[in-house]
Coordinates of C-alpha atoms in Angstrom, one line a residue:
Chain A
M1 CA -2.0 41.5 -49.3
V2 CA 0.8 41.0 -47.2
T3 CA 0.3 44.3 -45.4
T4 CA -3.3 43.5 -44.9
S5 CA -2.7 40.0 -43.4
I6 CA 0.2 41.2 -41.2
I7 CA -2.4 44.2 -39.9
I8 CA -5.3 41.9 -39.3
L9 CA -3.2 39.2 -37.7
F10 CA -1.3 42.2 -35.5
G11 CA -5.1 43.4 -34.9
L12 CA -6.5 40.1 -33.7
G13 CA -3.4 39.4 -32.0
L14 CA -3.7 42.4 -30.0
L15 CA -7.4 42.3 -29.4
A16 CA -7.3 38.9 -27.7
S17 CA -4.6 39.9 -25.8
V18 CA -6.2 43.2 -24.4
V19 CA -9.6 41.3 -23.8
L20 CA -7.6 38.4 -21.7
A21 CA -6.0 41.3 -20.1
V22 CA -9.3 42.6 -19.1
A23 CA -10.8 39.1 -18.0
S24 CA -7.7 38.0 -15.8
R25 CA -8.3 41.5 -14.1
V26 CA -12.6 41.0 -13.6
F27 CA -12.0 37.6 -12.7
Y28 CA -9.4 37.3 -10.8
I29 CA -9.3 35.3 -7.6
K30 CA -7.0 36.0 -4.6
E31 CA -5.2 32.6 -3.9
D32 CA -3.4 32.5 -0.5
P33 CA -0.1 32.9 -0.4
R34 CA 0.0 31.2 2.5
V35 CA -0.4 27.8 1.2
E36 CA 2.8 28.0 -0.8
A37 CA 5.1 29.2 1.9
V38 CA 2.8 26.2 4.0
L39 CA 4.6 23.9 1.1
E40 CA 8.0 25.4 1.4
V41 CA 8.1 24.5 5.4
L42 CA 7.0 21.0 4.8
P43 CA 9.4 17.9 4.1
G44 CA 7.7 17.3 0.7
A45 CA 8.2 13.4 1.5
N46 CA 4.5 13.0 0.3
C47 CA 4.6 9.9 2.7
G48 CA 0.8 10.5 3.6
G49 CA 1.0 10.1 7.4
C50 CA -1.0 13.8 7.9
G51 CA -3.9 11.7 6.8
F52 CA -3.9 13.9 3.1
A53 CA -2.7 12.4 0.0
G54 CA 0.5 14.3 -0.2
C55 CA 2.3 17.8 1.7
E56 CA 0.1 19.9 -1.0
G57 CA -3.2 19.1 0.3
Y58 CA -2.0 19.1 3.8
A59 CA -0.7 22.5 3.0
A60 CA -4.0 23.4 1.4
A61 CA -6.1 22.2 4.2
V62 CA -4.0 23.3 7.1
V63 CA -4.5 26.9 6.1
N64 CA -8.3 27.1 5.0
D65 CA -9.5 24.6 7.8
P66 CA -9.7 26.2 11.0
K67 CA -9.7 22.4 13.1
I68 CA -6.6 20.8 11.2
P69 CA -3.6 21.2 13.5
A70 CA -0.8 22.4 12.1
N71 CA 1.4 19.7 14.1
S72 CA 0.2 16.8 12.0
C73 CA 3.1 16.4 9.7
C74 CA 5.2 13.6 11.1
A75 CA 7.8 13.6 9.0
G76 CA 8.8 17.1 9.5
G77 CA 8.8 16.8 13.8
A78 CA 8.9 19.2 15.6
Q79 CA 10.5 22.0 13.8
T80 CA 8.1 22.4 10.9
S81 CA 5.2 21.9 13.4
I82 CA 6.0 25.4 14.8
A83 CA 6.9 26.8 11.5
V84 CA 3.3 25.7 10.0
G85 CA 1.7 27.0 13.2
E86 CA 3.7 30.1 12.5
L87 CA 2.4 30.4 9.3
T88 CA -1.2 29.7 10.0
G89 CA -1.6 31.2 13.1
K90 CA -2.4 28.2 15.1
T91 CA -1.2 27.3 18.3
V92 CA 1.0 24.5 18.6
S93 CA 1.0 21.6 20.5
E94 CA 3.8 19.5 20.3
A95 CA 2.9 16.3 18.2
E96 CA 3.8 13.0 20.2
P97 CA 6.6 11.4 18.3
L98 CA 5.5 7.8 17.6
M99 CA 7.1 5.1 16.1
S100 CA 6.1 1.7 15.0
L101 CA 6.6 -1.2 17.0
R102 CA 6.3 -5.0 16.2
R103 CA 3.7 -6.6 18.5
C104 CA 5.7 -10.4 18.3
D105 CA 8.4 -12.3 19.6
K106 CA 7.8 -15.5 18.0
V107 CA 11.6 -16.6 17.7
A108 CA 11.4 -16.3 21.5
G109 CA 8.2 -18.1 21.6
N110 CA 9.8 -20.8 19.0
V111 CA 6.7 -20.7 17.0
A112 CA 7.2 -23.8 15.0
L113 CA 6.8 -23.6 11.0
R114 CA 3.9 -25.2 9.7
Y115 CA 5.1 -25.5 6.6
Q116 CA 7.9 -25.2 4.2
Y117 CA 6.9 -22.1 2.3
Q118 CA 8.7 -21.9 -1.5
G119 CA 6.6 -18.7 -2.9
M120 CA 7.3 -15.1 -3.5
P121 CA 9.5 -13.8 -0.6
S122 CA 6.5 -11.6 0.9
C123 CA 4.4 -11.2 3.9
A124 CA 0.9 -10.8 1.8
A125 CA 1.4 -14.1 -0.3
A126 CA 2.5 -15.9 2.5
A127 CA -0.4 -14.5 4.4
M128 CA -2.7 -15.8 2.4
L129 CA -1.5 -19.4 2.1
R130 CA -3.1 -21.4 4.3
G131 CA -2.9 -18.6 6.8
G132 CA 0.9 -18.1 6.9
V133 CA 3.7 -20.0 7.3
D134 CA 3.8 -19.9 11.6
N135 CA 1.7 -22.0 13.6
C136 CA 0.7 -18.9 15.1
R137 CA -1.6 -16.8 12.5
Y138 CA -1.0 -13.5 14.3
S139 CA 2.7 -13.5 14.1
C140 CA 5.2 -11.6 12.5
L141 CA 6.1 -13.2 8.9
G142 CA 9.5 -11.9 8.3
F143 CA 9.3 -10.8 4.7
G144 CA 9.3 -7.5 5.2
D145 CA 6.7 -5.8 3.1
C146 CA 6.8 -3.4 5.7
V147 CA 11.0 -3.2 5.1
V148 CA 10.2 -2.1 1.3
G149 CA 7.3 0.1 2.3
C150 CA 9.2 2.3 4.7
P151 CA 10.0 5.3 3.0
F152 CA 12.6 6.2 5.6
E153 CA 14.7 2.8 6.0
A154 CA 13.6 2.9 9.6
M155 CA 13.1 -1.3 9.2
R156 CA 14.9 -4.2 8.4
I157 CA 14.6 -7.7 9.0
V158 CA 17.0 -9.5 12.0
D159 CA 16.6 -13.1 12.5
G160 CA 13.2 -13.1 10.9
L161 CA 11.6 -10.8 12.7
V162 CA 11.3 -6.8 11.9
Q163 CA 13.0 -4.9 13.4
V164 CA 12.2 -0.7 13.9
D165 CA 15.0 1.9 14.1
A166 CA 13.6 4.3 16.6
R167 CA 16.0 6.9 15.1
K168 CA 14.8 6.6 12.0
C169 CA 11.1 6.0 12.4
I170 CA 8.9 8.9 12.1
G171 CA 5.8 7.4 12.7
C172 CA 4.2 7.4 9.7
G173 CA 2.0 4.5 10.0
R174 CA 2.6 3.3 6.4
C175 CA 4.2 0.2 7.8
V176 CA 1.5 -0.6 9.8
Q177 CA -1.3 0.1 6.7
T178 CA 1.4 -2.2 5.0
C179 CA 1.4 -5.3 7.1
P180 CA -1.2 -8.0 6.5
R181 CA -0.7 -9.4 9.9
G182 CA -1.7 -6.0 11.6
V183 CA 1.5 -7.0 13.8
L184 CA 2.9 -3.4 13.8
E185 CA 1.4 -0.5 16.2
L186 CA 2.4 3.3 16.6
V187 CA 3.4 3.7 20.0
P188 CA 5.1 7.3 21.6
K189 CA 8.7 7.0 21.5
R190 CA 8.6 8.1 24.7
A191 CA 6.4 4.8 26.0
R192 CA 8.1 3.2 28.8
V193 CA 6.0 -0.6 28.0
A194 CA 4.7 -2.1 25.5
V195 CA 3.0 -5.4 24.2
Y196 CA 4.7 -8.0 23.1
C197 CA 2.3 -10.3 21.4
N198 CA -0.3 -9.6 19.1
T199 CA -2.5 -13.3 18.8
R200 CA -6.1 -13.2 19.5
D201 CA -5.9 -16.7 20.6
K202 CA -6.1 -17.6 24.3
L203 CA -5.1 -20.2 26.8
R204 CA -4.3 -23.4 25.3
A205 CA -4.5 -22.2 21.9
V206 CA -1.6 -19.9 22.7
T207 CA 0.6 -22.3 25.2
D208 CA 0.4 -24.9 22.4
I209 CA 2.4 -23.2 19.8
C210 CA 4.1 -20.1 21.4
D211 CA 6.3 -19.9 24.8
S212 CA 6.0 -16.3 24.9
G213 CA 2.5 -15.6 23.7
C214 CA -0.9 -13.8 25.4
I215 CA -3.0 -16.5 27.2
K216 CA -5.4 -13.3 28.1
C217 CA -5.4 -14.2 31.8
C218 CA -5.5 -10.4 32.3
K219 CA -3.3 -9.8 35.4
C220 CA -2.2 -6.9 33.6
V221 CA -5.3 -5.4 33.4
K222 CA -6.0 -5.8 37.2
A223 CA -2.5 -4.3 37.8
C224 CA -2.6 -1.3 36.1
P225 CA -3.3 1.3 38.4
A226 CA -3.6 4.2 35.9
K227 CA -6.6 1.7 34.2
A228 CA -4.5 2.3 31.2
V229 CA -4.4 -1.4 30.1
R230 CA -7.5 -3.1 28.1
L231 CA -8.8 -6.3 26.9
E232 CA -9.8 -5.0 23.3
N233 CA -10.9 -7.3 20.6
A234 CA -9.6 -10.3 22.3
R235 CA -5.9 -8.5 22.1
I236 CA -4.6 -6.7 25.6
V237 CA -3.9 -2.8 24.2
I238 CA -1.8 -0.4 26.4
D239 CA -3.6 3.6 26.1
Q240 CA -0.2 4.9 26.2
L241 CA -1.4 8.5 26.5
Q242 CA -2.9 7.9 30.1
C243 CA 0.2 5.5 31.0
L244 CA 2.5 8.3 30.2
S245 CA 0.6 11.1 31.8
Y246 CA 0.0 8.5 35.1
G247 CA 3.7 8.4 35.3
G248 CA 6.4 5.7 36.8
E249 CA 4.8 5.6 39.9
C250 CA 3.4 2.8 39.9
N251 CA 7.0 0.8 38.7
E252 CA 5.6 -1.1 35.9
A253 CA 3.4 -3.1 37.7
C254 CA 2.0 -4.7 34.4
V255 CA 5.7 -5.8 33.8
A256 CA 6.2 -7.8 37.0
G257 CA 2.5 -8.9 37.0
C258 CA 2.8 -10.9 33.3
P259 CA 3.6 -14.5 33.6
R260 CA 4.1 -14.7 30.0
H261 CA 6.7 -11.9 29.9
I262 CA 4.3 -10.3 26.9
F263 CA 5.1 -6.9 28.8
R264 CA 8.1 -5.5 28.3
Y265 CA 10.0 -2.1 29.2
T266 CA 11.2 -0.5 25.9
R267 CA 13.6 1.8 27.2
G268 CA 16.3 -0.6 25.2
I269 CA 14.8 0.3 21.9
M270 CA 14.5 3.8 22.7
E271 CA 16.9 5.0 24.9
E272 CA 18.4 6.9 22.5
I273 CA 15.0 8.8 22.0
R274 CA 15.1 12.0 24.4
P275 CA 11.5 12.8 25.5
V276 CA 10.0 16.2 24.1
S277 CA 11.0 18.8 27.2
G278 CA 7.8 17.7 29.7
I279 CA 4.6 18.7 27.1
I280 CA 1.7 16.8 27.4
P281 CA 0.5 16.1 24.1
Q282 CA -3.2 17.5 23.5
T283 CA -4.4 15.9 20.2
S284 CA -1.9 13.1 18.4
P285 CA -2.6 13.0 14.8
A286 CA -1.8 9.3 14.5
A287 CA -3.3 8.2 17.9
P288 CA -6.7 7.5 16.9
Q289 CA -5.7 6.0 13.6
A290 CA -4.0 3.2 15.3
S291 CA -6.6 2.7 17.8
A292 CA -8.8 2.0 15.5
Q293 CA -7.0 -0.7 13.7
E294 CA -6.6 -2.4 16.7
Chain B
M1 CA -36.5 18.8 -41.8
E2 CA -33.4 19.3 -43.5
I3 CA -32.2 21.2 -40.3
F4 CA -32.9 18.2 -38.2
Q5 CA -31.3 15.8 -40.7
L6 CA -28.1 17.2 -39.9
F7 CA -28.7 17.4 -36.2
I8 CA -29.0 14.1 -35.8
A9 CA -26.4 13.2 -38.6
A10 CA -24.0 15.4 -36.5
I11 CA -24.9 13.3 -33.6
F12 CA -24.6 9.8 -34.9
V13 CA -23.9 9.5 -38.5
N14 CA -20.7 12.0 -38.7
N15 CA -19.8 11.5 -35.2
I16 CA -16.8 13.5 -34.1
V17 CA -15.0 11.3 -31.9
L18 CA -16.2 8.0 -33.7
A19 CA -16.7 8.7 -37.3
Q20 CA -14.2 11.8 -38.3
Y21 CA -11.9 10.8 -35.0
L22 CA -11.5 14.0 -34.4
G23 CA -10.8 15.3 -30.4
N24 CA -9.3 11.6 -29.8
C25 CA -6.8 12.7 -26.7
P26 CA -9.6 14.2 -24.4
Y27 CA -12.1 10.8 -25.5
L28 CA -9.3 8.8 -23.6
G29 CA -8.3 11.2 -21.1
C30 CA -11.4 12.2 -19.6
S31 CA -13.7 8.7 -20.0
K32 CA -12.4 7.3 -16.8
E33 CA -16.0 8.4 -14.6
K34 CA -19.0 9.5 -15.7
S35 CA -19.1 12.6 -13.7
V36 CA -15.7 13.7 -15.4
A37 CA -17.4 13.2 -18.5
L38 CA -20.4 15.1 -18.3
G39 CA -18.5 18.2 -17.2
M40 CA -16.0 17.9 -20.2
G41 CA -18.7 17.2 -22.5
G42 CA -20.2 20.4 -21.1
A43 CA -17.5 22.3 -21.6
V44 CA -16.7 20.8 -25.5
I45 CA -20.7 21.9 -26.3
F46 CA -20.0 25.3 -24.8
V47 CA -16.9 26.3 -26.3
I48 CA -17.6 24.8 -29.6
V49 CA -20.8 26.4 -30.1
V50 CA -18.9 29.9 -28.7
S51 CA -16.0 29.5 -31.1
T52 CA -18.2 28.1 -34.3
L53 CA -19.8 31.6 -33.7
C54 CA -16.7 33.6 -33.4
T55 CA -14.5 31.6 -36.4
W56 CA -17.6 32.2 -38.3
L57 CA -18.3 35.9 -38.1
M58 CA -14.4 36.2 -38.5
Q59 CA -14.3 34.0 -41.8
R60 CA -17.9 36.3 -42.9
Y61 CA -16.7 39.8 -41.5
V62 CA -13.0 39.7 -42.1
L63 CA -11.2 36.6 -43.6
A64 CA -13.9 36.6 -47.0
P65 CA -13.8 40.4 -47.9
Y66 CA -9.9 40.7 -47.8
G67 CA -9.1 37.4 -49.6
L68 CA -6.8 36.5 -46.9
G69 CA -8.6 32.9 -46.9
Y70 CA -5.3 31.3 -46.6
L71 CA -5.0 32.9 -43.0
Q72 CA -8.0 30.4 -41.9
T73 CA -6.1 28.0 -39.8
I74 CA -3.5 30.3 -38.0
V75 CA -6.7 33.1 -37.0
F76 CA -8.9 30.2 -36.0
I77 CA -6.2 28.7 -33.6
V78 CA -5.8 32.3 -32.0
V79 CA -9.4 33.1 -31.5
I80 CA -10.1 29.7 -30.1
A81 CA -7.2 29.6 -27.8
S82 CA -7.9 32.7 -26.6
L83 CA -11.9 32.1 -26.2
V84 CA -10.8 28.8 -24.3
Q85 CA -8.2 30.9 -22.0
F86 CA -11.3 33.3 -21.6
V87 CA -13.6 30.5 -20.6
E88 CA -11.4 29.1 -17.9
M89 CA -10.7 32.2 -16.3
F90 CA -14.4 32.6 -16.3
L91 CA -15.3 28.9 -14.8
K92 CA -12.3 29.3 -12.3
K93 CA -14.0 32.5 -11.2
M94 CA -17.6 31.7 -11.5
V95 CA -18.2 27.7 -11.4
P96 CA -15.7 26.6 -9.3
P97 CA -16.4 22.9 -8.5
L98 CA -16.4 22.8 -12.5
Y99 CA -13.1 24.1 -12.8
A100 CA -11.7 21.5 -10.1
A101 CA -13.3 19.1 -12.2
L102 CA -11.8 19.6 -15.2
G103 CA -8.2 20.7 -13.8
I104 CA -6.1 20.3 -16.5
F105 CA -8.7 19.5 -19.2
L106 CA -9.6 23.1 -20.0
P107 CA -6.5 24.1 -21.5
L108 CA -6.7 20.9 -23.4
I109 CA -9.5 22.2 -25.1
T110 CA -7.5 25.0 -26.4
T111 CA -5.8 23.1 -29.4
N112 CA -8.7 20.6 -29.4
C113 CA -8.8 19.1 -33.1
A114 CA -12.6 18.7 -32.6
V115 CA -13.4 22.2 -31.6
M116 CA -10.8 23.5 -34.5
G117 CA -12.4 20.8 -37.0
V118 CA -16.2 21.7 -36.4
A119 CA -15.2 25.5 -37.2
I120 CA -13.6 24.6 -40.0
L121 CA -16.0 21.8 -41.3
V122 CA -18.5 24.6 -41.4
Q123 CA -16.9 26.8 -43.4
R124 CA -16.1 24.1 -46.1
E125 CA -19.9 23.0 -45.7
E126 CA -20.9 27.0 -46.4
Y127 CA -23.3 27.0 -43.5
D128 CA -25.4 30.0 -42.8
L129 CA -24.9 31.0 -39.1
M130 CA -27.9 29.3 -37.8
T131 CA -27.0 25.9 -39.6
S132 CA -23.2 26.5 -38.1
L133 CA -24.4 27.0 -34.6
L134 CA -26.7 23.7 -34.7
Y135 CA -24.2 21.4 -36.3
G136 CA -21.7 22.8 -33.9
L137 CA -24.3 21.9 -30.9
A138 CA -24.8 18.6 -32.1
S139 CA -21.1 17.7 -32.5
G140 CA -20.8 18.6 -29.2
M141 CA -23.5 16.8 -28.4
G142 CA -22.2 13.6 -30.2
F143 CA -18.9 14.2 -28.1
T144 CA -20.4 14.2 -25.0
L145 CA -22.1 11.2 -25.9
A146 CA -19.2 9.3 -27.1
L147 CA -17.3 10.2 -23.9
L148 CA -20.4 9.0 -21.9
L149 CA -20.5 5.7 -23.4
M150 CA -17.0 5.2 -23.1
A151 CA -16.9 6.1 -19.5
G152 CA -20.1 3.8 -18.6
I153 CA -17.6 1.3 -20.3
R154 CA -14.3 2.2 -18.7
E155 CA -16.6 2.4 -15.0
R156 CA -17.7 -1.5 -15.7
L157 CA -13.9 -2.3 -17.3
D158 CA -12.7 -1.3 -13.8
T159 CA -14.2 -3.9 -11.8
C160 CA -13.5 -6.8 -13.9
R161 CA -10.6 -8.8 -14.0
L162 CA -9.0 -8.0 -16.9
P163 CA -5.2 -9.8 -18.0
K164 CA -2.5 -7.5 -16.7
A165 CA -1.0 -6.1 -19.8
L166 CA -4.5 -5.2 -21.2
A167 CA -5.5 -2.9 -18.2
G168 CA -5.5 0.3 -18.5
T169 CA -5.1 2.6 -21.7
P170 CA -4.8 -0.8 -23.7
I171 CA -8.3 -1.6 -23.4
A172 CA -9.7 1.8 -23.5
L173 CA -8.1 2.0 -26.8
I174 CA -9.4 -1.7 -27.8
M175 CA -12.9 -0.2 -26.5
A176 CA -12.4 2.9 -28.6
G177 CA -12.0 0.6 -31.6
L178 CA -14.9 -1.5 -31.2
M179 CA -17.6 1.5 -30.1
S180 CA -16.1 3.0 -33.6
L181 CA -16.8 0.0 -35.3
A182 CA -20.1 -0.1 -33.9
F183 CA -21.0 3.3 -34.9
M184 CA -20.1 2.4 -38.5
G185 CA -23.3 0.6 -38.6
F186 CA -24.9 4.1 -38.8
K187 CA -23.1 5.0 -42.1
G188 CA -25.2 6.1 -45.0
M189 CA -28.3 6.9 -43.4
A190 CA -28.2 10.6 -43.8
Q191 CA -25.6 12.6 -45.1

C-alpha cells in the first residue's frame, strides 16, 4: 500500500514535470536580454524624469521603441545616455542638462502678506486659502512642498524663498509638478538669462503689490535680436534653446532693456556648471513638457 | 431539469465566493477594475473546468481503483498546480494581452481554494463527469459574477468621498460582507 502510493505520487510528479518541461520548450518566448542590461545601467532612482513610471518602464520602452531617445534619463546624465545608446544601438545626442529655477523674487519686491497664515505649513494648503498668503497670486509661497518632493535634496528654503542647488538638481521636474503656483520651471543649466517673475497680472495690478514684478511692457520682446523672448499666456517666456543657439553677441539686451529687472544673469547661480563641450542638443525630452506647462 | 437546477444553484444559491467563502483572495485582489475582473473570471472558469476534468479522471481511474482516497488532497494539488503552470505558459505565448492583464494573479490560481474546492466538492457529491464539468463551469461563472459585481461597486467607490480610515481595503471587506448577506437571500431556493 505504501509502495503503491509512493509509486503513484512519484509517477504523477514525473509526468507533470515532463509535461511542463516540454511546454516550456514549446511555449518559449524570447525575452530581450537588453532590457535587463539597460536596467542595470540606469540609476534606479525611479524619479520619473524620463516620462515613464520608473526605470523599468523606460528600459523596456527604449529597447523596443525606436522613437524613444537614449538620452531621456536625466538622473544618470551623459554617462548613462552613452551606455544606454551603446546597448540599444541608438545615436546619442547629449541631453541638455536641465535644472529647476524659481521664477519669483518676492523678497526683493517687498510683497506684503495678505493675512497671518497659521495653518498647515504646506504650499498646497496655503495656496487654497483665499488665493494664498501673499498679495501676489503667483508668488513662491516658501513652505517648501518642492523641498519635500525633491528626490535629490537639491532644494532648500532661504529667507522664505526656495533655492535650488544647481549641482544637485538633475532637472527631473518633480518640483515643477509639485508646486501649486507653477513658480518653478526647467531651464538648461547653461542658460545665460532667466525670468524672475511669475505673474500674469500687468501694470498697476503688479506695481501696487510688488517692486520687482513684470508689468508686461514687452521691452524685452522688442530688445531680443534672436526673437527668443515671447509673451505667452500673459507671461514672459524665454525660448532658452533659441537664446543659446544665438549666442552672446546681443550682450543680453533683454537684461539691459528690462525696467523692472526681471531679467537676470543666471551665472551667479550656475557658474560652477561647465557647459557640455559645445554639443548642441537636438532633442531635449523635458523641454516640451516644461513649455507645455507654461 | 435537475441539471439546470444544479447550474443555477451553483451560480446563485451556493455561490462559491459569497456562500461557500472559497477563493476570497482573488475576490478582493482582482476586483478593482471590471476589465481585470472579467479576465480573472475567464481564467478561473477555464481553470476550474479543466482541473475538474483532470481531477475527476484522476480520482476515477487512479485513486479509486487502487484505494488511494487518502491521497486525494495532495494529488489534486499537484495536478492543479502543474495545470495552472501550463495555462500560464500557454497564455504568455498565445494571448499576451490577457497574460499582461492577469500578471501575478495567474500563479495565484495555482493555490486558489475555489479551484481546489470545486474539485473536492464534486468528489464528495459523487457527480458523474458531465455533471461535474457543468458544476465546475457554473461555479466559475458564479465566481466571475461575484467578482464583476464587486468590481463595479469598487469602481463607484473610488469616486466617492470616503472617510480616510475606510478607503481601500476596509470598505472592500465591508462590501464583501454585505454582498454575502445579500446572497443569503437565495438560501433554500434550491439545493
